[in-house]
Each structure stands twice: as C-alpha cells, then as structure tokens.
C-alpha cells in the first residue's frame, strides 16, 4: 500500500472515531442525539471494516472497542488510591434531620448547610482511571480497599467515555479517578431474562444482580451483549479540580464527557432535601432504572474534608433509603436458629415470594414475645417486608384469612441443637441456650469471625465451618490459624488446590485492623460501630481486656449495658484463653487504620512561606504520617500548596495552574487524627 493511501486511511479512521465519540457524547451524556441509530451503526460498521483491514491501526480508545476484547483467565485486583467507602443509612425524616444536626455540631456552626441530593442507583460502584484523557483502568468497589480490574468490561459500556472530550491542553486533567454506579435498565433486564428463559439458563432475580453478573464476565464480549449504563457521582484521586463544590465538580465531569444523573438537585437546604425525597419516592417508578433511595451530600468540599470519615463511611453523606416493600405469603412452619451468643431465634419458613426482585422464603420472628404480640401462628397468611439488604420480617398476620387450622407455636425448653436447658435473663425477651460449647453457637461464632466485616476469610463459608466443627477440627475461632492443608484435604469437596487457597486466605487475614479484630471477637452488643469506638480508645487488646467498666462507660456512645457486656466477656477465662491463643498464633494488629491517614494517601503537598504553629519538618512529618508526600516544587502533580506567612513564588505558580491552596489550619485539619 502506498504511503498516500495509508495516510488517507489514517485520516478516515481518525475522523470516524472522533465523530463517533461526539455522537456518543450527544446521545448518552447530553441525551440529545444528532443522528439516527441506523446512521450511528453505519458509521461504526465502516470503522470496524477499516480497522479490520488495518489491524496495525487498532486502538483501545476506539469506539469500536466497545464490542469487547479477548477473554481473561481471571480478574486481577487493585488497591484504590482513596478507599471507596460506603454510606450510613437513614429511613425516616427524623434520621435525616439528625444527620443535619450532627453535621452542624461537628462543624461547630449554626449556619444552614447546603446539600446536594442524588438518586441512589441500585447497581454497582466502580472506579475508572484516566491518564492524559484516556481510560486506563477500571475496577469494582470490592471491599472498598481493593477491587477487581474490569477495564475491558467497562469499555463496553457506551456511556463511559474512552477518551475525555478535548479541552485546551491546559484543562485536560493529567490524572483522574472517577466513580460511579453501573446499572442495568429495567427494560434491558426484562429482555435479558426473556432471552435467558428461552435459552434455558437461570434468570436474574433483579436488575442489580444482572448488572453484577454482566460486569463480572471474564469474556468482555459477553458483557458487551448486555447493555449496561453508568451515572458518575464522584471522584477519587484527581488533579486540577479546583472548585470547592461537589455539584460544580459534577458539572466539570459532565463537560469532560461523563454521564451525570439529570435528577440531581444541587445546593438545597435540609428541608428542601426532605421535600425532594417525597418527590423522588413518587417519581421512582417512572424512571427507566431502579433506585433504592437518595444520597444526601454536604456540597462544600472543604466542609467535607473538615467532617472527615470513619473507617466505613463519610460523615458528610447519608443514604435516605426508600421504605420497605411488602407482600403477602403464608407461614409453612416455624423453626429455631441458634446464634453465636446462644440466642434462640424463631424463624418463619415461608411459601417463597418475590419481593422487589428477591425470593424470600424465610423471615425472622425475633423472639417469643414478638410472636405473641403479633399473634403469629403456623399456617397464617402474613404480610412480609424487606427493606433493602435487611433481613425480611413479618409485619402482621392477615386475620381475616384464618381458617381455624392454624397452630400456635411454642418455644422449646431445650436447645434444639445440643439439648441444653434454655434460659431467659430478666428484662430480656430472648431465650438462650445455656451451653457455650453448643455446636450451633461455636459455628455461628466462627462464621461471624470469618465474615467480611471481621477477618474476611475468603472461602471459609457456612458449609465448610459446619464440617470443620462436626469433625472436631475447629473447637473455637482461635483454632483457625493452626489449620493445616493436609487436614483440610480430608474434607468433602476439598481438593489440594482449594485447600491451598483456603490456607492462603487464612494467612492473608492474619493482619487486621484493631476495630475489625474487636468486632470479630463476637462480644454481645459490640457491632461494627462500637468496635470502631473501642479501637480508637484502647489501641490494643491488652488495654481493652484490662479496662474496667467505668473506663468503658465513660466513652461517648457507650452505655452501661455494653460496658457490662464487654467486662463480662473478658472476665471469662475461656475468652481470655481464646484471646491469648489468637495472639500467639500470629494475628497481627495493624495500628494505622486511622481514616484520616488514608485520606491523604497519594496526595502531594508543597510548603511555602513561614508556618507559625509548627516547623516545616513537623508539617512534613504530619503529612507523611497521614499518607501524603511533600515535594519541593509546584507542578501539575501537586494536590495542595500550604501557604504560610510571606509565601514565595511557589504560591504564584500554584494560583496560575489552579492548585488548591490551603492554610495551616486546614493542614492541621487534614492531618488531624480526629474522628
Ligand atoms: S456516593 C462515600 N452517590 O451506594 C460516598 N453512592 O451505600 C459513597 N450509590 O457504594 C458513594 N448512587 O455504590 C454515592 N449518587 C450516589 C450513589 C451511590 C448509588 C451506591 C454506591 C455506594 C453505595 C453506598
């Protein structure tokens, strides 16, 4: 081929690519297409034909890349440079007003706060990384710290820009992490299930599961067949975003080519937020996708920074969930579940019913008093509700449907698992199995210990724990770290490979933050939040286990009942032994899980001028302790310039290229280890 025709092919390909990018943007981001779908298809076919004839000109940024790249063997994992946190939930106006009060209290202000309110899409959080305007990688949220790399699958989503829209060279962010929610529209979901039904493959329960299943395909060509969508709602690490408003940052993202939900309300008062919630509850059914509530965010980024985050969620945002969806069904039987603290929980076995896309066949009945109060009998028709990810529960009996054949339920006097006597503490509604060595309790404690929010041991699930306890290989969670590969291999459905994987997962879980460690112990009344507070206060297991009730009770947020339960736990010799064995088996508690420290990870600071409350060296140490870096000169890679008294030319340069400038006070706040 002559140089001339090669030139003209390049030009033609480039023209098609840039036109197609533009049409994509008009269609998906602006919702204002200029050409018909048929015309778009014709252009993309022409591009594919040219690229096929000239494979040397292929590019991962080409609009044709959306048809899917070659399959992967497995997903790689990647650490997010800024953790992807989750959100606290509220379910009533009162919860949201409390949130507003907390925000003001934490900011020590009585001024009204401006919020941005966004629909909470029911999909999956992802992060996309752009370097010099090109999509480089994309990953799932995963556990918030590490996610799976799904770049090729994300490329297939048409509303994800592969190249950012051309700005003048100055404005193109050199490095940008954008976060958003990938979801499947309801109609797409319906069609997909119809096809699956025909093809005799299992249907998806709801659009969310369908989106998750599609995104986790090792073969991107499969993902490409299932049209997914995205709305972007935030940034991870990002350069050159100078605006202090969340809403304005979203507008910048939109100009760069990201799809932003048009239903977002910007900078409104808390009362307007509540009004908008009502409006959204009405409108949600008209949307083409599922939402499960609203996300409310403090709009100002400097206030967000001041509020900070706990290890799980930011203090500047909350999810206001829609209320539960209810359905009627029938109670076939009532069984008993024995929990890790020995609590006997009656559980209704239901005729399976689909509630908001999830098949429900069990519902907790809480305890005997609750059953009496609601007068629930076996055989009753009942109203059942499920609120988001919460365990389904029985709201009430439909008495008019009674036939007289319903049977009253009686709580057993003995533990249905180990036969020990059941007791009920005074002032308590629950009944408990008296035997702390009851196998059901042991299994439940180990399940809790290995769960995601605790040691997060991948692969140590319910079935395996069942076998390990039944065979006597695990008597308590302290035995987990001494399990041997040979032992595991002797179990059902456990080959050398899976035994090895489990040993590795156990190994990897050994290093753990103190709050997770406390939560894992399974102390009664100590959930994730209390564990967080205790970790902050006591720093290590020795201090915690030797604390007295008064010490614990004096902590903000901890009442006498919790304090008593903690003391009780550590007073028992068996628990102290377990704790010692855990520490002796090489569990290592990580001290640096301070959320503020994560927040500055990867951030570059430049200091200029004289600081008053600290020396430069101290400032440097603070920044580094919080995960940041200090550099001597200002460049586009700088995230913050700290300006002291009589700042030098570095400040001028920072202003010129639009780097965020902060003062000493702000630096103190960014690096403070407060919660
Ligand atoms: S903000 C730290 N905005 O909700 C801020 N999240 O429960 C966290 N989600 O993992 C995210 N719509 O998957 C935000 N407009 C929205 C959202 C949204 C849906 C999801 C997201 C997140 C989860 C937290």
XYZ file of N, CA, C and O in Angstrom, residues 37-213:
708
model
N -30.044 6.121 15.068
C -29.295 4.935 15.482
C -28.718 4.218 14.261
O -27.600 3.718 14.286
N -29.513 4.204 13.182
C -29.077 3.493 11.970
C -27.823 4.146 11.397
O -26.879 3.465 11.000
N -27.830 5.475 11.413
C -26.670 6.207 10.902
C -25.437 5.917 11.762
O -24.339 5.697 11.252
N -25.646 5.892 13.078
C -24.550 5.591 14.002
C -23.985 4.199 13.701
O -22.779 4.014 13.582
N -24.891 3.224 13.537
C -24.462 1.850 13.246
C -23.661 1.770 11.951
O -22.674 1.057 11.858
N -24.124 2.534 10.955
C -23.425 2.515 9.667
C -21.986 3.013 9.849
O -21.039 2.417 9.372
N -21.851 4.087 10.627
C -20.511 4.646 10.834
C -19.617 3.675 11.599
O -18.444 3.501 11.268
N -20.197 3.027 12.615
C -19.347 2.136 13.409
C -18.945 0.915 12.574
O -17.815 0.434 12.655
N -19.855 0.451 11.710
C -19.519 -0.678 10.836
C -18.377 -0.295 9.893
O -17.466 -1.071 9.643
N -18.459 0.917 9.371
C -17.414 1.392 8.456
C -16.063 1.431 9.192
O -15.042 0.987 8.675
N -16.112 1.913 10.426
C -14.880 1.996 11.222
C -14.320 0.592 11.478
O -13.121 0.342 11.303
N -15.207 -0.335 11.855
C -14.741 -1.695 12.148
C -14.116 -2.319 10.896
O -13.069 -2.963 10.965
N -14.746 -2.074 9.736
C -14.219 -2.632 8.487
C -12.807 -2.099 8.229
O -11.883 -2.862 7.917
N -12.628 -0.788 8.431
C -11.306 -0.191 8.199
C -10.272 -0.729 9.192
O -9.136 -1.034 8.825
N -10.692 -0.848 10.436
C -9.750 -1.318 11.466
C -9.393 -2.782 11.250
O -8.276 -3.212 11.542
N -10.343 -3.558 10.731
C -10.058 -4.969 10.475
C -9.057 -5.101 9.338
O -8.149 -5.932 9.367
N -9.221 -4.242 8.341
C -8.300 -4.285 7.203
C -6.928 -3.739 7.581
O -5.933 -4.024 6.933
N -6.880 -2.930 8.648
C -5.601 -2.322 9.061
C -5.375 -2.550 10.550
O -5.426 -1.601 11.337
N -5.129 -3.802 10.923
C -5.021 -4.112 12.365
C -3.934 -3.284 13.051
O -4.012 -3.059 14.258
N -2.954 -2.813 12.311
C -1.891 -2.015 12.928
C -2.427 -0.688 13.447
O -1.797 -0.017 14.253
N -3.624 -0.295 12.996
C -4.174 0.989 13.438
C -5.183 0.828 14.588
O -5.841 1.783 14.984
N -5.305 -0.397 15.114
C -6.278 -0.626 16.195
C -5.916 0.215 17.419
O -4.751 0.558 17.618
N -6.908 0.559 18.218
C -6.652 1.331 19.432
C -7.695 0.985 20.490
O -8.876 0.848 20.170
N -7.245 0.847 21.746
C -8.219 0.537 22.798
C -9.194 1.680 23.046
O -10.211 1.497 23.694
N -8.887 2.869 22.553
C -9.793 4.010 22.764
C -10.826 4.130 21.669
O -11.678 5.008 21.702
N -10.709 3.286 20.659
C -11.624 3.430 19.529
C -13.051 3.088 19.950
O -13.268 2.185 20.749
N -14.038 3.818 19.418
C -15.439 3.488 19.745
C -15.765 2.034 19.404
O -16.673 1.455 19.977
N -15.001 1.433 18.511
C -15.264 0.034 18.153
C -14.828 -0.909 19.272
O -15.231 -2.065 19.296
N -13.997 -0.408 20.191
C -13.514 -1.260 21.288
C -14.669 -1.715 22.173
O -14.512 -2.599 23.001
N -15.829 -1.107 21.998
C -16.967 -1.444 22.858
C -17.550 -2.822 22.585
O -18.403 -3.275 23.318
N -17.134 -3.460 21.498
C -17.682 -4.789 21.226
C -17.011 -5.863 22.075
O -17.458 -6.995 22.112
N -15.937 -5.497 22.787
C -15.351 -6.441 23.736
C -14.022 -7.008 23.291
O -13.868 -7.454 22.171
N -13.050 -7.002 24.205
C -11.716 -7.533 23.928
C -11.685 -9.030 24.238
O -12.705 -9.625 24.595
N -10.494 -9.618 24.129
C -10.340 -11.063 24.348
C -10.605 -11.427 25.813
O -10.396 -10.612 26.701
N -11.069 -12.678 26.038
C -11.394 -13.094 27.414
C -10.186 -13.130 28.338
O -9.055 -13.290 27.878
N -10.437 -12.995 29.630
C -9.384 -13.064 30.645
C -9.394 -14.438 31.301
O -10.399 -15.149 31.264
N -8.290 -14.794 31.936
C -8.214 -16.027 32.724
C -8.857 -15.807 34.080
O -9.580 -16.622 34.609
N -8.494 -14.666 34.672
C -9.070 -14.306 35.965
C -8.961 -12.791 36.123
O -8.259 -12.134 35.352
N -9.655 -12.245 37.137
C -9.565 -10.802 37.362
C -8.368 -10.505 38.260
O -8.155 -11.176 39.257
N -7.615 -9.490 37.897
C -6.555 -9.012 38.780
C -7.203 -8.143 39.850
O -8.302 -7.637 39.639
N -6.502 -7.943 40.974
C -7.069 -6.997 41.933
C -6.188 -5.757 41.985
O -5.022 -5.788 41.617
N -6.786 -4.671 42.447
C -6.052 -3.420 42.517
C -6.503 -2.675 43.768
O -7.654 -2.783 44.181
N -5.580 -1.955 44.362
C -5.926 -1.173 45.549
C -6.385 0.215 45.107
O -5.722 0.853 44.281
N -7.506 0.666 45.642
C -7.969 2.012 45.296
C -7.070 3.033 45.979
O -6.735 2.869 47.153
N -6.713 4.102 45.272
C -5.782 5.025 45.920
C -6.477 5.782 47.050
O -5.843 6.175 48.012
N -7.770 5.981 46.938
C -8.551 6.520 48.060
C -9.642 5.470 48.311
O -10.322 5.080 47.368
N -9.784 4.983 49.558
C -10.757 3.903 49.792
C -12.158 4.291 49.293
O -12.544 5.457 49.373
N -12.880 3.312 48.773
C -14.261 3.566 48.349
C -15.172 3.198 49.517
O -15.423 2.032 49.771
N -15.602 4.201 50.226
C -16.365 3.965 51.456
C -17.812 3.618 51.138
O -18.253 3.737 50.017
N -18.536 3.188 52.165
C -19.970 3.025 51.941
C -20.707 4.144 52.674
O -20.084 5.090 53.136
N -22.006 4.051 52.741
C -22.775 5.162 53.302
C -23.556 4.721 54.522
O -24.035 3.599 54.586
N -23.721 5.617 55.470
C -24.659 5.386 56.562
C -26.068 5.469 55.982
O -26.279 6.151 54.993
N -27.011 4.796 56.652
C -28.381 4.811 56.155
C -29.325 5.532 57.091
O -29.176 5.449 58.300
N -30.314 6.185 56.536
C -31.435 6.695 57.317
C -32.706 6.170 56.685
O -32.709 5.859 55.492
N -33.768 6.034 57.488
C -35.018 5.534 56.913
C -36.202 6.467 57.185
O -37.314 6.179 56.782
N -35.938 7.575 57.891
C -37.050 8.481 58.192
C -36.558 9.925 58.133
O -35.351 10.173 58.212
N -37.514 10.867 58.031
C -37.146 12.282 58.048
C -36.346 12.603 59.308
O -35.391 13.379 59.278
N -36.751 11.970 60.423
C -36.069 12.246 61.688
C -34.586 11.864 61.588
O -33.717 12.601 62.079
N -34.301 10.721 60.944
C -32.897 10.301 60.780
C -32.111 11.354 60.007
O -30.943 11.624 60.284
N -32.769 11.936 58.999
C -32.068 12.891 58.137
C -31.862 14.211 58.884
O -30.812 14.840 58.769
N -32.865 14.593 59.676
C -32.693 15.819 60.465
C -31.589 15.627 61.512
O -30.822 16.543 61.794
N -31.503 14.397 62.054
C -30.411 14.093 62.990
C -29.058 14.225 62.308
O -28.099 14.725 62.879
N -29.011 13.725 61.086
C -27.773 13.814 60.303
C -27.369 15.278 60.138
O -26.213 15.654 60.379
N -28.344 16.118 59.782
C -28.081 17.550 59.596
C -27.557 18.171 60.905
O -26.606 18.954 60.902
N -28.169 17.747 62.020
C -27.724 18.262 63.330
C -26.281 17.847 63.601
O -25.467 18.634 64.071
N -25.991 16.562 63.317
C -24.632 16.045 63.537
C -23.616 16.815 62.715
O -22.547 17.170 63.193
N -23.980 17.076 61.460
C -23.076 17.810 60.577
C -22.760 19.173 61.188
O -21.600 19.562 61.314
N -23.822 19.873 61.620
C -23.610 21.213 62.184
C -22.784 21.148 63.459
O -21.914 21.984 63.691
N -23.084 20.126 64.268
C -22.349 20.007 65.525
C -20.860 19.750 65.249
O -19.990 20.395 65.824
N -20.599 18.830 64.331
C -19.204 18.523 64.005
C -18.467 19.712 63.407
O -17.251 19.826 63.542
N -19.224 20.566 62.716
C -18.580 21.740 62.111
C -18.600 22.923 63.061
O -18.099 23.994 62.736
N -19.279 22.690 64.208
C -19.367 23.724 65.211
C -19.971 25.006 64.628
O -19.403 26.092 64.737
N -21.127 24.846 63.979
C -21.766 26.002 63.356
C -23.279 25.900 63.498
O -23.823 24.816 63.671
N -23.947 27.044 63.430
C -25.411 27.001 63.407
C -25.910 27.453 62.040
O -27.100 27.549 61.792
N -24.973 27.739 61.137
C -25.358 28.129 59.773
C -26.036 26.970 59.058
O -25.704 25.816 59.305
N -26.963 27.305 58.158
C -27.571 26.245 57.363
C -26.567 25.676 56.382
O -25.749 26.399 55.826
N -26.648 24.371 56.203
C -25.703 23.694 55.319
C -26.377 23.469 53.966
O -27.565 23.169 53.907
N -25.621 23.615 52.898
C -26.169 23.315 51.576
C -25.827 21.881 51.191
O -24.682 21.452 51.311
N -26.855 21.173 50.739
C -26.665 19.776 50.370
C -26.927 19.570 48.889
O -27.657 20.340 48.264
N -26.349 18.495 48.370
C -26.721 18.051 47.039
C -27.400 16.702 47.222
O -26.924 15.865 47.988
N -28.560 16.523 46.582
C -29.333 15.286 46.746
C -29.372 14.537 45.420
O -29.682 15.121 44.381
N -29.011 13.242 45.481
C -28.906 12.460 44.250
C -29.701 11.165 44.371
O -29.747 10.583 45.446
N -30.295 10.706 43.284
C -30.929 9.387 43.338
C -29.860 8.349 43.683
O -28.720 8.463 43.230
N -30.221 7.366 44.498
C -29.267 6.304 44.829
C -29.530 5.143 43.889
O -30.501 4.404 44.048
N -28.682 5.025 42.881
C -28.864 3.970 41.895
C -28.599 2.617 42.533
O -27.675 2.462 43.322
N -29.413 1.630 42.137
C -29.240 0.301 42.701
C -28.412 -0.547 41.740
O -28.943 -1.341 40.977
N -27.118 -0.328 41.786
C -26.231 -1.070 40.884
C -24.945 -1.389 41.599
O -24.975 -1.782 42.764
N -23.819 -1.185 40.895
C -22.518 -1.494 41.490
C -21.581 -0.316 41.348
O -21.495 0.272 40.266
N -20.842 -0.032 42.422
C -19.912 1.087 42.357
C -18.654 0.668 41.600
O -18.137 -0.431 41.810
N -18.191 1.529 40.721
C -16.944 1.265 40.007
C -16.064 2.511 40.032
O -16.548 3.607 40.300
N -14.797 2.297 39.737
C -13.869 3.426 39.641
C -13.145 3.339 38.307
O -12.685 2.270 37.917
N -13.050 4.467 37.620
C -12.351 4.493 36.339
C -11.175 5.457 36.435
O -11.324 6.541 36.983
N -10.029 5.034 35.917
C -8.841 5.875 35.991
C -8.488 6.381 34.597
O -8.390 5.591 33.653
N -8.304 7.694 34.479
C -7.930 8.307 33.203
C -6.563 8.959 33.342
O -6.322 9.693 34.299
N -5.697 8.643 32.377
C -4.410 9.335 32.345
C -4.323 10.094 31.041
O -4.555 9.511 29.969
N -3.996 11.351 31.138
C -3.951 12.217 29.963
C -5.179 12.046 29.085
O -5.085 11.979 27.863
N -6.324 11.906 29.726
C -7.564 11.872 28.967
C -7.982 10.517 28.426
O -9.003 10.408 27.758
N -7.186 9.475 28.703
C -7.547 8.148 28.179
C -7.914 7.216 29.325
O -7.238 7.186 30.356
N -8.954 6.414 29.095
C -9.329 5.416 30.092
C -8.216 4.374 30.178
O -7.867 3.744 29.178
N -7.643 4.211 31.382
C -6.513 3.300 31.543
C -6.940 2.021 32.265
O -6.672 0.924 31.815
N -7.600 2.197 33.421
C -8.120 1.015 34.115
C -9.471 1.341 34.725
O -9.810 2.501 34.927
N -10.188 0.273 35.033
C -11.451 0.431 35.756
C -11.551 -0.750 36.700
O -11.058 -1.839 36.406
N -12.136 -0.518 37.873
C -12.225 -1.598 38.850
C -13.546 -1.546 39.604
O -14.208 -0.509 39.651
N -13.895 -2.668 40.207
C -15.094 -2.707 41.044
C -14.745 -2.124 42.410
O -13.575 -1.993 42.753
N -15.765 -1.842 43.217
C -15.504 -1.320 44.558
C -14.827 -2.390 45.418
O -13.981 -2.087 46.242
N -15.215 -3.646 45.219
C -14.660 -4.742 46.023
C -14.981 -4.522 47.485
O -16.107 -4.172 47.831
N -13.969 -4.665 48.349
C -14.243 -4.461 49.777
C -14.036 -2.998 50.164
O -14.004 -2.662 51.341
N -13.861 -2.144 49.162
C -13.692 -0.722 49.446
C -12.216 -0.328 49.403
O -11.881 0.790 49.060
N -11.351 -1.284 49.744
C -9.914 -1.017 49.721
C -9.327 -1.570 48.420
O -8.612 -0.886 47.701
N -9.694 -2.818 48.134
C -9.221 -3.445 46.895
C -10.407 -3.882 46.055
O -11.407 -4.358 46.595
N -10.282 -3.715 44.748
C -11.344 -4.158 43.854
C -10.770 -5.003 42.738
O -9.555 -5.210 42.662
N -11.643 -5.487 41.864
C -11.188 -6.288 40.732
C -11.092 -5.421 39.490
O -11.932 -4.545 39.267
N -10.059 -5.696 38.715
C -9.838 -4.914 37.498
C -10.781 -5.412 36.403
O -10.737 -6.579 36.025
N -11.647 -4.526 35.926
C -12.642 -4.910 34.923
C -12.628 -3.932 33.752
O -13.670 -3.631 33.169
N -11.416 -3.449 33.435
C -11.290 -2.410 32.408
C -12.011 -2.755 31.107
O -12.773 -1.946 30.574
N -11.765 -3.962 30.599
C -12.319 -4.294 29.279
C -13.836 -4.376 29.323
O -14.508 -4.079 28.342
N -14.373 -4.781 30.465
C -15.832 -4.833 30.579
C -16.421 -3.428 30.646
O -17.471 -3.160 30.068
N -15.727 -2.548 31.331
C -16.207 -1.169 31.442
C -16.177 -0.469 30.076
O -17.064 0.300 29.738
N -15.154 -0.804 29.284
C -15.078 -0.214 27.936
C -16.315 -0.498 27.096
O -16.612 0.244 26.162
N -16.993 -1.604 27.381
C -18.156 -1.948 26.551
C -19.369 -1.074 26.882
O -20.355 -1.109 26.174
N -19.298 -0.334 27.981
C -20.447 0.487 28.370
C -20.423 1.795 27.600
O -19.471 2.562 27.694
N -21.475 2.003 26.808
C -21.420 3.138 25.863
C -21.398 4.484 26.556
O -20.907 5.459 25.997
N -21.966 4.561 27.748
C -21.973 5.881 28.395
C -20.693 6.138 29.183
O -20.597 7.130 29.895
N -19.703 5.245 29.066
C -18.392 5.515 29.667
C -17.491 6.125 28.598
O -17.296 5.518 27.553
N -16.949 7.324 28.824
C -16.057 7.877 27.804
C -14.724 7.126 27.774
O -14.157 6.862 28.823
N -14.267 6.765 26.575
C -12.964 6.103 26.449
C -11.875 7.163 26.376
O -10.750 6.956 26.802
N -12.254 8.292 25.783
C -11.359 9.453 25.718
C -12.131 10.624 26.288
O -13.324 10.758 26.006
N -11.470 11.454 27.056
C -12.178 12.610 27.575
C -12.313 13.636 26.461
O -11.509 13.682 25.537
N -13.352 14.444 26.560
C -13.602 15.396 25.482
C -12.485 16.413 25.437
O -11.990 16.863 26.463
N -12.140 16.770 24.228
C -10.997 17.649 24.093
C -11.250 19.011 24.706
O -12.239 19.664 24.424
N -10.336 19.369 25.565
C -10.344 20.693 26.163
C -9.024 21.297 25.686
O -8.219 20.616 25.091
N -8.793 22.526 26.006
C -7.478 23.047 25.682
C -6.502 22.257 26.543
O -6.870 21.776 27.612
N -5.274 22.090 26.074
C -4.320 21.194 26.729
C -4.227 21.466 28.227
O -4.087 20.562 29.029
N -4.390 22.722 28.583
C -4.251 23.125 29.973
C -5.294 22.487 30.878
O -5.048 22.166 32.009
N -6.515 22.343 30.318
C -7.599 21.908 31.180
C -7.705 20.397 31.304
O -8.396 19.896 32.173
N -7.061 19.675 30.390
C -7.204 18.224 30.441
C -6.514 17.679 31.691
O -5.312 17.826 31.859
N -7.272 17.078 32.627
C -6.614 16.576 33.837
C -5.625 15.475 33.458
O -5.964 14.609 32.665
N -4.441 15.582 34.027
C -3.433 14.571 33.694
C -3.776 13.231 34.327
O -3.513 12.175 33.785
N -4.353 13.315 35.519
C -4.698 12.077 36.216
C -6.059 12.270 36.878
O -6.299 13.287 37.522
N -6.931 11.297 36.713
C -8.301 11.473 37.202
C -8.921 10.127 37.549
O -8.858 9.192 36.751
N -9.478 10.025 38.741
C -10.232 8.822 39.104
C -11.690 9.220 39.268
O -12.014 10.073 40.091
N -12.550 8.621 38.473
C -13.971 8.968 38.515
C -14.759 7.764 39.017
O -14.489 6.629 38.623
N -15.711 8.033 39.910
C -16.500 6.947 40.475
C -17.956 7.065 40.065
O -18.461 8.164 39.904
N -18.584 5.948 39.915
C -19.989 5.988 39.538
C -20.641 4.637 39.747
O -20.014 3.700 40.241
N -21.904 4.575 39.391
C -22.679 3.360 39.597
C -23.047 2.764 38.242
O -23.632 3.441 37.401
N -22.674 1.493 38.049
C -23.068 0.794 36.832
C -24.373 0.061 37.122
O -24.519 -0.563 38.164
N -25.320 0.173 36.219
C -26.612 -0.477 36.458
C -27.203 -0.962 35.148
O -26.700 -0.649 34.068
N -28.278 -1.745 35.257
C -28.980 -2.201 34.063
C -30.395 -1.635 34.100
O -31.067 -1.711 35.130
N -30.820 -1.065 32.997
C -32.173 -0.508 32.918
C -33.212 -1.617 33.076
O -32.927 -2.778 32.791
N -34.406 -1.261 33.516
C -35.429 -2.286 33.765
C -35.849 -3.018 32.492
O -36.064 -4.224 32.500
N -35.964 -2.284 31.386
C -36.405 -2.906 30.143
C -35.323 -3.872 29.622
O -35.615 -4.982 29.198
N -34.064 -3.431 29.706
C -32.961 -4.297 29.290
C -32.968 -5.578 30.119
O -32.780 -6.677 29.603
N -33.210 -5.413 31.402
C -33.259 -6.537 32.318
C -34.370 -7.516 31.908
O -34.178 -8.729 31.853
N -35.528 -6.951 31.597
C -36.665 -7.793 31.216
C -36.337 -8.593 29.956
O -36.550 -9.806 29.887
N -35.746 -7.905 28.964
C -35.397 -8.589 27.718
C -34.352 -9.667 27.950
O -34.448 -10.765 27.407
N -33.354 -9.323 28.776
C -32.283 -10.282 29.049
C -32.874 -11.550 29.669
O -32.559 -12.668 29.251
N -33.755 -11.378 30.649
C -34.354 -12.541 31.298
C -35.220 -13.346 30.334
O -35.247 -14.572 30.391
N -35.898 -12.646 29.446
C -36.724 -13.337 28.457
C -35.845 -14.256 27.616
O -36.162 -15.420 27.397
N -34.713 -13.696 27.171
C -33.782 -14.495 26.366
C -33.235 -15.670 27.161
O -33.094 -16.777 26.652
N -32.919 -15.408 28.425
C -32.337 -16.478 29.247
C -33.340 -17.593 29.471
O -32.984 -18.770 29.479
N -34.590 -17.207 29.632
C -35.648 -18.189 29.825
C -35.724 -19.103 28.604
O -35.768 -20.331 28.715
N -35.698 -18.459 27.432
C -35.759 -19.221 26.175
C -34.564 -20.151 26.049
O -34.672 -21.273 25.583
N -33.400 -19.644 26.450
C -32.168 -20.422 26.305
C -32.010 -21.419 27.443
O -30.996 -22.120 27.533
N -33.004 -21.459 28.332
C -32.972 -22.394 29.451
C -31.781 -22.194 30.394
O -31.192 -23.149 30.875
N -31.410 -20.940 30.617
C -30.391 -20.637 31.639
C -31.082 -19.842 32.753
O -32.087 -19.172 32.496
N -30.551 -19.928 33.972
C -31.246 -19.286 35.099
C -31.440 -17.783 34.888
O -30.531 -17.107 34.406
N -32.617 -17.288 35.254
C -32.872 -15.853 35.102
C -32.287 -15.104 36.298
O -32.021 -15.695 37.343
N -32.064 -13.808 36.133
C -31.571 -12.983 37.238
C -32.742 -12.507 38.087
O -33.823 -12.244 37.560
N -32.509 -12.387 39.390
C -33.597 -12.012 40.297
C -33.975 -10.544 40.144
O -35.127 -10.171 40.315
N -33.020 -9.698 39.833
C -33.315 -8.264 39.716
C -32.239 -7.595 38.862
O -31.188 -8.187 38.598
N -32.501 -6.367 38.423
C -31.533 -5.692 37.548
C -30.153 -5.566 38.189
O -29.136 -5.624 37.507
N -30.118 -5.410 39.509
C -28.836 -5.260 40.179
C -27.977 -6.518 40.010
O -26.808 -6.445 39.652
N -28.588 -7.686 40.263
C -27.847 -8.935 40.092
C -27.434 -9.135 38.640
O -26.347 -9.645 38.358
N -28.315 -8.724 37.728
C -28.000 -8.880 36.309
C -26.799 -8.006 35.949
O -25.901 -8.431 35.221
N -26.766 -6.786 36.497
C -25.642 -5.888 36.216
C -24.364 -6.473 36.808
O -23.321 -6.504 36.155
N -24.459 -7.000 38.046
C -23.274 -7.568 38.700
C -22.773 -8.766 37.902
O -21.578 -8.889 37.621
N -23.689 -9.626 37.489
C -23.314 -10.818 36.721
C -22.656 -10.429 35.404
O -21.691 -11.052 34.968
